[in-house]
Amino acid sequence: MTENSGSARSGDTGRARAEPRPVSTAAGAFGRALRQRRQAKGLALRDLQKLAYVDKSLISRVERGLTPPSAEFAESCDRALEAGGTLIVLAEAARAEPYVHLPPPPSHFVGREADFALLDTLLDEKVPSGPAKVVFVAGPPGVGKTALVLKWANRRQEEFDGVLWSDLRGYAAGSPAQPADILDDLLRCVGVRPDRIPAEEHMRLALLRGLLRGQHTLVVLDNALDSHQVRPVLPGTPGTTVLITSRRRLSGLVVGSGAVQVSLDPLEDFEATRLMADLIGDERAASDPEGVGRLVRLCAALPLAVNIAAERVATHPHQSVGDLARELVAEGRRLELLAVDDDAVGVRAAFSWSYRALEADTARMFRLLGLHPGPRFTADAAAALAGLPGHDARRLVDKLVQAHLVQQVGAQYYRFHDLLRVYAAEEAASEQWREERQAAVSRLTHWYLYAANAASWTLTPARDHHVDLGPAPEGVEPIRFGTFDEAYIWCASEMPSITGIARLALDHGLYEIGWRLPVEMFDYHLLGRPWQTWISSHDVAIESAKAGGDLGGLAWSAINLAEAHRRRGDLDRAHELYSQAVDISGEIGENPSLGWALVGLGNIAHEREDYAEAVRLIEQSVAVNARIGYQLGEATARVHLGRAYRDLGERDLALDHGLRAFDAYAKDADQHGMGFALVPLARTCRRFGDPEQALGYCEQALTAYRNCGDVWGQADALDERGCALAAQDRTEEALAVWRDALQLVMDLDDRKASVLRGRLEGAV
């Protein structure tokens, strides 16, 4: 909400001059958080100016959301106000493009006055016994739960500091959203960058609670399956209001969280008639009130069905409403004869009736979109499904939006209502479309594979492990990325679909795509650490490689999955997978996967403090990579070998392998590799009494990691820099550096954050 100046100034027209609106929602959120933190500390603007060394007029403008905070400004204020990195995270969001927080309300909406009044009463009343208010709207599918909640939320959103929204996909054709996915949505709504979202579910919830604390926030959770899906994502923070939609009564929330239910029934006939008139025009409705009434009753007065039926009426102006109603009756009878199990045959009849009236190319697009397994899709993905140029695909998808068969969410993405997704998928599964379906799945999965491959090349352009996929199949227009950010954002945005796409490939016998797609995403996995998708997609990859009898694919899938488990601390599972990869390589001969598997086993031995075994295994990896001429694998193995020799007390060998690795990376200008080699070199120098050289390596590593956008790597370099400073008894400087490192990694890696907290506690 904007603030107003207290009174009209001399010479004004008598009205108070309104404060300019914030430059973005995220900038306003940062400003409110800054002001609340400052006031909680009892500080005036001039006090913060002295503590943070920033001008008080700039603080004032930033607090009002009129100026986006710079990184330096946010870091200074965060440190001065002891905000623990919260202001830094919010500042990143304020400098980025604002995220769409809440979908718009439906353009046509009637009735529900009593339901609005009940929501107002329940959500406005004070609840002293609980920290947050939870209300859920329950009702049958198609009754308009989402429409009601979006209408209410959009009407009242100016009264909240922020509105967060997530589609829980409780009844979608694919699997419902997991708590980690929901928390990911909510954190992005607050403005947290994808690479700053924690890997662990409990860390995501903790970050969300920290960001919402002191705020008056509305959280909308749409289409929940049950209480078990919702309970793990409830912030429970004072001032937070949670509004949920579900087909079921969420009894678990009533008992556990004091949630209150609003039951939604179909519209009254006169309300549904008014909605129909709004959609087809008052004159058309008045010309055949009996036909309109019959059409409404056939749609069971459910808004979703009424919207779709009305669109059919509106696009057939030369037919009477009564004639169209008779067609819908016939369609309903056809469905009944097909023994459709549905409580509202009229709703499905409206779907079928509308679908069969579409032009052939639009109907084809509708059913093919039912094959997409993700929660949302782009026009480019639709183009791949249909084998059409992008502009033709957008035209057809826009027609489906106009027919209320598809919803647009944001500038680039579309989605189905879950009932319509099921209907589209059923149509696509019909035997008559078997060849069309197989071709569409092939094009879609190839499109994702080529996009992932292009993203991998763009994220790590200096690496020599990328695969040249050759020309794309006919009907597939590969996506291209001009910058690191474009590739990173695409990967982050498509994460909810990747496992489903891999599974779709597996189910249709496209086994190579089923394993190669997750493997192609590995560079992003290392940077963004989306643990859930990293693991679930590679589980599918292993299935697919086994089904296709592809030993090479099986080895790569096992190695990538092993690395995820190793980084998460499950060393037993990681050891099992790496060992499998070694065994597979024994069957197919020496290859890069054998080198990586041996390094992985060596790293596990290192973590178990068996340094001699680590050296033995990693030396084997170096030898394998040298024999086959795999330079990236050899350089990476030498970094790990240097670490192992360091912990065995072999200074010269440790430095030799580390420097040889760095030279190999530097030759290819591989920024990530350079940073990766430099930090262990710094640790070796500090370990053997040369902290000054260690500091030099840390500075070089920081530069390299910043150049390639690796936040975790920056934190690791800062960690070692702090250790080198502490070795010189520069304790205060070390503490400041460790705090900076913790701010970078606290929401990304719980294990690393624990190490840094231990250093801070031990040094105080």
Coordinates of C-alpha atoms in Angstrom, one line a residue, residues 141-586:
P141 CA -14.7 -29.5 -9.1
G142 CA -15.7 -26.6 -11.4
V143 CA -17.7 -24.8 -8.8
G144 CA -15.5 -21.7 -8.9
K145 CA -13.3 -22.0 -5.8
T146 CA -10.3 -20.6 -7.4
A147 CA -12.3 -17.8 -9.1
L148 CA -13.8 -16.8 -5.7
V149 CA -10.5 -16.8 -3.9
L150 CA -8.7 -14.8 -6.7
K151 CA -11.5 -12.3 -6.8
W152 CA -11.4 -11.8 -3.1
A153 CA -7.6 -11.7 -2.9
N154 CA -7.3 -9.2 -5.8
R155 CA -10.0 -7.1 -4.2
R156 CA -8.2 -7.0 -0.9
Q157 CA -4.5 -7.2 -1.9
E158 CA -3.7 -3.5 -1.3
E159 CA -4.4 -4.2 2.4
F160 CA -1.5 -6.6 2.7
D161 CA 2.2 -6.0 2.6
G162 CA 2.5 -8.9 0.1
V163 CA 0.4 -11.6 -1.5
L164 CA 1.9 -15.0 -2.3
W165 CA 0.3 -17.7 -4.5
S166 CA 1.0 -21.3 -5.4
D167 CA -0.9 -23.9 -7.4
L168 CA -0.7 -27.1 -5.4
R169 CA -2.0 -29.2 -8.4
G170 CA -3.8 -31.5 -6.0
Y171 CA -5.8 -33.2 -8.8
A172 CA -3.6 -32.7 -11.8
A173 CA -2.9 -35.6 -14.1
G174 CA 0.7 -35.7 -12.9
S175 CA 1.7 -35.9 -9.3
P176 CA 0.6 -33.2 -6.9
A177 CA 3.1 -30.5 -5.9
Q178 CA 5.4 -31.6 -3.1
P179 CA 6.0 -29.3 -0.1
A180 CA 9.4 -28.4 -1.4
D181 CA 7.9 -27.2 -4.7
I182 CA 5.2 -25.2 -3.0
L183 CA 7.8 -23.5 -0.8
D184 CA 9.8 -22.8 -3.9
D185 CA 6.8 -21.0 -5.4
L186 CA 6.2 -18.9 -2.3
L187 CA 9.9 -17.9 -1.9
R188 CA 9.9 -16.8 -5.6
C189 CA 6.8 -14.8 -4.9
V190 CA 8.7 -13.0 -2.2
G191 CA 11.5 -12.4 -4.8
V192 CA 14.1 -14.9 -3.7
R193 CA 16.4 -15.8 -6.7
P194 CA 16.3 -19.5 -7.7
D195 CA 20.0 -19.9 -6.8
R196 CA 19.3 -18.6 -3.3
I197 CA 16.4 -20.9 -2.5
P198 CA 17.6 -23.5 0.1
A199 CA 17.9 -27.1 -0.9
E200 CA 16.3 -28.6 2.2
E201 CA 12.6 -28.3 2.8
H202 CA 13.0 -27.3 6.4
M203 CA 15.4 -24.6 5.4
R204 CA 13.0 -23.2 2.8
L205 CA 10.3 -23.0 5.4
A206 CA 12.7 -21.3 7.8
L207 CA 13.7 -18.7 5.2
L208 CA 10.0 -18.1 4.3
R209 CA 9.2 -17.5 8.0
G210 CA 12.1 -15.1 8.4
L211 CA 11.0 -13.1 5.3
L212 CA 7.4 -12.9 6.5
R213 CA 8.1 -12.1 10.1
G214 CA 6.8 -8.6 10.9
Q215 CA 4.7 -8.5 7.6
H216 CA 1.0 -8.6 7.0
T217 CA 0.9 -11.2 4.3
L218 CA -1.8 -13.2 2.4
V219 CA -0.8 -16.6 1.2
V220 CA -3.1 -18.3 -1.3
L221 CA -2.7 -22.0 -1.7
D222 CA -4.9 -23.2 -4.7
N223 CA -6.1 -26.7 -5.4
A224 CA -4.9 -28.6 -2.3
L225 CA -5.2 -32.3 -2.3
D226 CA -5.4 -32.8 1.5
S227 CA -4.1 -31.6 4.9
H228 CA -0.9 -33.6 4.5
Q229 CA 0.1 -31.6 1.5
V230 CA -0.6 -28.2 3.1
R231 CA 0.5 -28.6 6.7
P232 CA 4.3 -28.6 6.0
V233 CA 4.2 -25.3 4.1
L234 CA 2.1 -23.2 6.6
P235 CA 4.3 -20.4 7.8
G236 CA 2.5 -19.9 11.1
T237 CA 3.9 -16.4 11.4
P238 CA 1.9 -13.7 13.2
G239 CA 0.2 -11.4 10.7
T240 CA 0.0 -14.1 8.0
T241 CA -3.3 -15.1 6.5
V242 CA -3.6 -18.4 4.6
L243 CA -6.4 -18.9 2.1
I244 CA -6.7 -22.4 0.6
T245 CA -8.9 -24.1 -2.0
S246 CA -9.6 -27.8 -2.0
R247 CA -12.2 -30.3 -3.2
R248 CA -12.1 -31.9 0.3
R249 CA -12.7 -30.8 3.8
L250 CA -9.3 -30.4 5.3
S251 CA -10.1 -31.9 8.6
G252 CA -6.4 -32.2 9.7
L253 CA -6.0 -28.4 9.4
V254 CA -9.2 -27.8 11.4
V255 CA -7.8 -29.9 14.2
G256 CA -4.1 -28.9 14.0
S257 CA -4.2 -25.3 12.8
G258 CA -7.7 -24.1 13.8
A259 CA -8.6 -23.7 10.1
V260 CA -12.1 -22.6 9.2
Q261 CA -14.1 -24.0 6.3
V262 CA -16.1 -22.1 3.7
S263 CA -18.3 -24.5 1.7
L264 CA -19.0 -23.4 -1.9
D265 CA -22.0 -24.7 -3.7
P266 CA -23.0 -24.3 -7.4
L267 CA -24.4 -20.9 -8.4
E268 CA -28.0 -20.3 -8.0
D269 CA -29.8 -20.7 -11.3
F270 CA -30.5 -16.9 -11.6
E271 CA -26.7 -16.2 -10.9
A272 CA -25.6 -18.8 -13.5
T273 CA -28.1 -17.3 -16.0
R274 CA -26.7 -13.8 -15.3
L275 CA -23.2 -15.2 -15.9
M276 CA -24.3 -16.7 -19.2
A277 CA -25.9 -13.4 -20.2
D278 CA -22.6 -11.5 -19.3
L279 CA -20.7 -13.9 -21.6
I280 CA -23.1 -14.1 -24.6
G281 CA -24.6 -10.7 -24.4
D282 CA -27.9 -9.5 -22.8
E283 CA -29.7 -9.3 -26.1
R284 CA -28.9 -12.8 -27.1
A285 CA -29.8 -14.2 -23.7
A286 CA -33.1 -12.2 -23.6
S287 CA -34.1 -13.6 -27.0
D288 CA -34.2 -17.2 -25.7
P289 CA -34.5 -17.2 -21.9
E290 CA -35.8 -20.8 -22.0
G291 CA -32.8 -22.0 -24.0
V292 CA -30.4 -20.2 -21.6
G293 CA -32.1 -21.7 -18.6
R294 CA -31.9 -25.2 -20.0
L295 CA -28.2 -24.7 -20.9
V296 CA -27.5 -23.5 -17.4
R297 CA -29.2 -26.5 -15.8
L298 CA -27.3 -28.8 -18.2
C299 CA -24.1 -27.3 -16.9
A300 CA -25.2 -28.0 -13.3
A301 CA -24.8 -24.2 -12.7
L302 CA -21.1 -24.8 -12.3
P303 CA -19.2 -21.7 -13.4
L304 CA -16.4 -23.6 -15.3
A305 CA -19.0 -25.4 -17.5
V306 CA -21.1 -22.3 -18.0
N307 CA -18.0 -20.4 -19.2
I308 CA -17.2 -23.0 -21.7
A309 CA -20.7 -23.5 -22.9
A310 CA -21.2 -19.7 -23.2
E311 CA -18.1 -19.4 -25.4
R312 CA -19.6 -22.0 -27.8
V313 CA -22.8 -20.0 -27.9
A314 CA -21.0 -16.8 -28.5
T315 CA -19.0 -18.2 -31.4
H316 CA -22.2 -19.6 -33.1
P317 CA -24.4 -16.4 -33.5
H318 CA -26.6 -17.9 -36.2
Q319 CA -27.8 -20.8 -34.0
S320 CA -30.4 -20.3 -31.3
V321 CA -29.5 -21.0 -27.7
G322 CA -32.2 -23.7 -27.6
D323 CA -30.7 -25.5 -30.5
L324 CA -27.2 -25.4 -28.9
A325 CA -28.7 -26.7 -25.7
R326 CA -30.2 -29.6 -27.5
E327 CA -26.7 -30.4 -28.9
L328 CA -25.3 -30.4 -25.4
V329 CA -28.1 -32.8 -24.3
A330 CA -27.0 -35.2 -27.1
E331 CA -23.4 -34.9 -26.0
G332 CA -24.4 -35.7 -22.4
R333 CA -26.2 -38.8 -23.5
R334 CA -23.2 -39.9 -25.5
L335 CA -21.0 -39.6 -22.5
E336 CA -23.6 -41.5 -20.3
L337 CA -23.6 -44.3 -22.9
L338 CA -19.8 -44.4 -22.6
A339 CA -20.2 -45.0 -18.9
V340 CA -18.2 -41.9 -17.8
D341 CA -17.6 -42.0 -14.1
D342 CA -18.3 -38.4 -13.1
D343 CA -20.6 -36.8 -10.6
A344 CA -21.4 -34.0 -13.1
V345 CA -21.9 -35.5 -16.6
G346 CA -23.0 -32.0 -17.7
V347 CA -19.5 -30.6 -17.0
R348 CA -17.8 -33.2 -19.1
A349 CA -20.5 -32.8 -21.8
A350 CA -19.6 -29.0 -21.9
F351 CA -15.9 -29.9 -22.3
S352 CA -16.7 -32.4 -25.1
W353 CA -19.2 -30.1 -26.8
S354 CA -16.7 -27.2 -26.8
Y355 CA -13.8 -29.4 -27.9
R356 CA -15.6 -30.9 -30.8
A357 CA -16.7 -27.5 -32.1
L358 CA -13.0 -26.3 -32.3
E359 CA -11.4 -26.1 -35.7
A360 CA -9.3 -29.1 -36.4
D361 CA -5.9 -27.5 -35.8
T362 CA -7.0 -25.9 -32.5
A363 CA -8.6 -29.2 -31.3
R364 CA -5.3 -31.0 -32.2
M365 CA -3.4 -28.5 -30.1
F366 CA -5.8 -28.9 -27.2
R367 CA -5.4 -32.7 -26.9
L368 CA -1.6 -32.6 -27.6
L369 CA -1.2 -30.1 -24.7
G370 CA -2.7 -32.8 -22.5
L371 CA 0.5 -34.8 -23.0
H372 CA 2.7 -32.2 -21.3
P373 CA 3.4 -33.5 -17.8
G374 CA 4.4 -30.3 -16.2
P375 CA 2.3 -27.8 -14.1
R376 CA 2.6 -25.2 -16.9
F377 CA 4.0 -24.9 -20.4
T378 CA 5.3 -22.2 -22.8
A379 CA 4.2 -21.5 -26.4
D380 CA 7.6 -22.9 -27.5
A381 CA 6.8 -26.2 -25.8
A382 CA 3.4 -26.2 -27.5
A383 CA 5.0 -25.6 -30.8
A384 CA 7.2 -28.6 -30.3
L385 CA 4.2 -30.8 -29.4
A386 CA 2.4 -29.7 -32.5
G387 CA 5.4 -29.5 -34.8
L388 CA 4.5 -26.0 -35.8
P389 CA 6.4 -22.7 -36.0
G390 CA 6.3 -20.7 -32.8
H391 CA 3.9 -17.9 -34.1
D392 CA 1.4 -20.5 -35.3
A393 CA 1.5 -22.3 -32.0
R394 CA 0.9 -19.1 -30.1
R395 CA -2.1 -18.3 -32.3
L396 CA -3.7 -21.7 -31.5
V397 CA -2.9 -21.5 -27.8
D398 CA -4.5 -18.0 -27.7
K399 CA -7.6 -19.5 -29.3
L400 CA -7.8 -22.0 -26.5
V401 CA -7.4 -19.2 -23.9
Q402 CA -10.3 -17.4 -25.6
A403 CA -12.4 -20.6 -25.4
H404 CA -11.7 -20.9 -21.7
L405 CA -10.0 -24.2 -22.3
V406 CA -6.5 -23.0 -21.3
Q407 CA -5.5 -20.3 -18.8
Q408 CA -2.6 -17.8 -19.3
V409 CA -0.3 -17.3 -16.3
G410 CA 2.3 -14.6 -16.7
A411 CA 3.7 -13.4 -19.9
Q412 CA 5.2 -16.7 -21.1
Y413 CA 3.4 -19.6 -19.4
Y414 CA 0.0 -21.3 -19.7
R415 CA -1.8 -24.0 -17.8
F416 CA -4.9 -26.1 -17.7
H417 CA -7.6 -26.3 -15.1
D418 CA -7.0 -29.7 -13.7
L419 CA -10.4 -31.1 -15.0
L420 CA -9.6 -29.9 -18.5
R421 CA -6.1 -31.3 -18.3
V422 CA -7.5 -34.8 -17.5
Y423 CA -10.0 -34.4 -20.4
A424 CA -7.3 -33.3 -22.9
A425 CA -5.1 -36.2 -21.8
E426 CA -7.9 -38.7 -22.3
E427 CA -8.6 -37.3 -25.7
A428 CA -4.9 -37.6 -26.6
A429 CA -4.8 -41.2 -25.4
S430 CA -7.5 -42.3 -27.8
E431 CA -6.4 -45.1 -30.1
Q432 CA -7.2 -43.0 -33.2
W433 CA -4.4 -40.6 -32.3
R434 CA -1.8 -43.2 -31.6
E435 CA 0.7 -42.1 -34.3
E436 CA 0.0 -38.4 -33.7
R437 CA 0.6 -38.9 -30.0
Q438 CA 3.9 -40.8 -30.4
A439 CA 5.2 -38.2 -32.8
A440 CA 4.2 -35.3 -30.5
V441 CA 5.9 -37.0 -27.5
S442 CA 9.0 -37.5 -29.6
R443 CA 9.1 -33.8 -30.6
L444 CA 8.4 -32.5 -27.1
T445 CA 11.0 -34.6 -25.4
H446 CA 13.6 -33.8 -28.1
W447 CA 12.8 -30.1 -27.7
Y448 CA 13.6 -30.4 -23.9
L449 CA 16.7 -32.4 -24.6
Y450 CA 18.0 -29.8 -27.1
A451 CA 17.1 -26.9 -24.7
A452 CA 18.9 -28.6 -21.8
N453 CA 22.0 -29.3 -24.0
A454 CA 22.0 -25.6 -25.2
A455 CA 21.7 -24.5 -21.6
S456 CA 24.6 -26.7 -20.5
W457 CA 26.9 -25.3 -23.2
T458 CA 25.9 -21.7 -22.2
L459 CA 26.4 -22.3 -18.4
T460 CA 29.8 -23.9 -18.8
P461 CA 31.1 -22.9 -22.2
A462 CA 34.7 -23.9 -21.5
R463 CA 34.0 -27.5 -20.6
D464 CA 34.8 -30.2 -23.1
H465 CA 32.3 -32.7 -21.9
H466 CA 29.3 -31.3 -23.8
V467 CA 27.6 -33.5 -26.4
D468 CA 26.9 -32.3 -29.9
L469 CA 23.4 -33.5 -30.6
G470 CA 23.5 -32.7 -34.3
P471 CA 20.5 -31.3 -36.2
A472 CA 17.2 -31.3 -34.4
P473 CA 14.4 -33.6 -35.7
E474 CA 11.9 -32.3 -38.1
G475 CA 9.3 -30.1 -36.4
V476 CA 11.5 -29.1 -33.5
E477 CA 12.8 -25.6 -33.3
P478 CA 15.7 -25.7 -30.7
I479 CA 15.8 -22.9 -28.2
R480 CA 19.0 -20.8 -28.0
F481 CA 20.4 -18.9 -25.1
G482 CA 22.5 -15.7 -25.5
T483 CA 23.7 -15.3 -22.0
F484 CA 24.4 -17.3 -18.8
D485 CA 21.3 -15.6 -17.1
E486 CA 19.0 -16.7 -19.9
A487 CA 20.1 -20.3 -19.6
Y488 CA 20.0 -20.3 -15.8
I489 CA 16.5 -18.8 -15.7
W490 CA 15.2 -21.3 -18.3
C491 CA 16.6 -24.2 -16.2
A492 CA 15.2 -22.9 -13.0
S493 CA 11.7 -22.2 -14.5
E494 CA 11.5 -25.7 -16.1
M495 CA 12.7 -27.7 -13.1
P496 CA 9.1 -28.7 -12.1
S497 CA 8.7 -30.3 -15.6
I498 CA 12.0 -32.1 -16.0
T499 CA 11.3 -35.3 -14.1
G500 CA 7.9 -35.6 -15.8
I501 CA 9.4 -35.1 -19.3
A502 CA 12.0 -37.8 -18.6
R503 CA 9.3 -40.1 -17.4
L504 CA 7.2 -39.3 -20.5
A505 CA 10.2 -40.3 -22.7
L506 CA 10.6 -43.6 -20.7
D507 CA 6.9 -44.5 -21.0
H508 CA 7.0 -44.0 -24.8
G509 CA 10.2 -46.0 -25.3
L510 CA 12.4 -43.0 -25.9
Y511 CA 15.0 -44.5 -23.6
E512 CA 18.0 -42.4 -24.6
I513 CA 16.1 -39.1 -24.1
G514 CA 14.9 -40.5 -20.7
W515 CA 18.4 -40.7 -19.3
R516 CA 20.2 -38.1 -21.3
L517 CA 17.8 -35.2 -20.4
P518 CA 18.6 -35.4 -16.7
V519 CA 22.3 -35.9 -17.4
E520 CA 22.3 -32.8 -19.6
M521 CA 20.9 -30.8 -16.7
F522 CA 23.9 -31.7 -14.5
D523 CA 25.7 -28.4 -14.9
Y524 CA 22.6 -26.5 -13.7
H525 CA 22.2 -29.0 -10.8
L526 CA 25.7 -28.2 -9.6
L527 CA 25.0 -24.5 -9.6
G528 CA 21.4 -24.3 -8.5
R529 CA 21.3 -27.5 -6.3
P530 CA 17.6 -28.3 -6.9
W531 CA 18.0 -31.5 -4.9
Q532 CA 14.5 -32.9 -5.3
T533 CA 14.6 -32.7 -9.1
W534 CA 18.2 -33.7 -9.3
I535 CA 17.5 -37.0 -7.5
S536 CA 14.0 -37.7 -8.9
S537 CA 15.0 -37.1 -12.5
H538 CA 18.1 -39.3 -12.2
D539 CA 16.1 -42.1 -10.7
V540 CA 14.1 -42.0 -13.9
A541 CA 17.3 -41.8 -15.9
I542 CA 18.5 -45.0 -14.4
E543 CA 15.2 -46.7 -15.2
S544 CA 15.4 -45.5 -18.7
A545 CA 19.0 -46.5 -19.3
K546 CA 18.3 -50.0 -17.9
A547 CA 15.2 -50.3 -20.1
G548 CA 17.2 -49.4 -23.2
G549 CA 20.1 -51.6 -22.2
D550 CA 22.4 -48.6 -22.4
L551 CA 25.4 -49.2 -20.2
G552 CA 27.0 -45.9 -20.9
G553 CA 23.8 -44.0 -20.0
L554 CA 23.4 -46.1 -16.9
A555 CA 27.0 -45.3 -15.8
W556 CA 26.5 -41.5 -16.2
S557 CA 23.1 -41.6 -14.5
A558 CA 24.5 -43.5 -11.6
I559 CA 27.4 -41.1 -11.2
N560 CA 25.3 -37.9 -11.3
L561 CA 22.8 -39.4 -8.8
A562 CA 25.7 -40.6 -6.6
E563 CA 27.1 -37.0 -6.5
A564 CA 23.7 -35.7 -5.3
H565 CA 23.6 -38.2 -2.5
R566 CA 27.3 -37.5 -1.6
R567 CA 26.7 -33.8 -1.3
R568 CA 23.6 -34.4 0.8
G569 CA 25.6 -36.6 3.2
D570 CA 24.2 -40.0 2.3
L571 CA 27.7 -41.6 1.7
D572 CA 26.4 -45.2 1.8
R573 CA 24.0 -44.7 -1.1
A574 CA 26.6 -42.6 -3.0
H575 CA 29.2 -45.4 -2.6
E576 CA 26.8 -48.0 -3.9
L577 CA 26.1 -45.9 -7.0
Y578 CA 29.7 -45.0 -7.7
S579 CA 30.7 -48.7 -7.3
Q580 CA 28.0 -49.7 -9.8
A581 CA 29.4 -47.2 -12.3
V582 CA 32.9 -48.7 -11.9
D583 CA 31.5 -52.2 -12.5
I584 CA 29.7 -51.0 -15.6
S585 CA 32.9 -49.4 -16.9
G586 CA 34.6 -52.8 -16.5

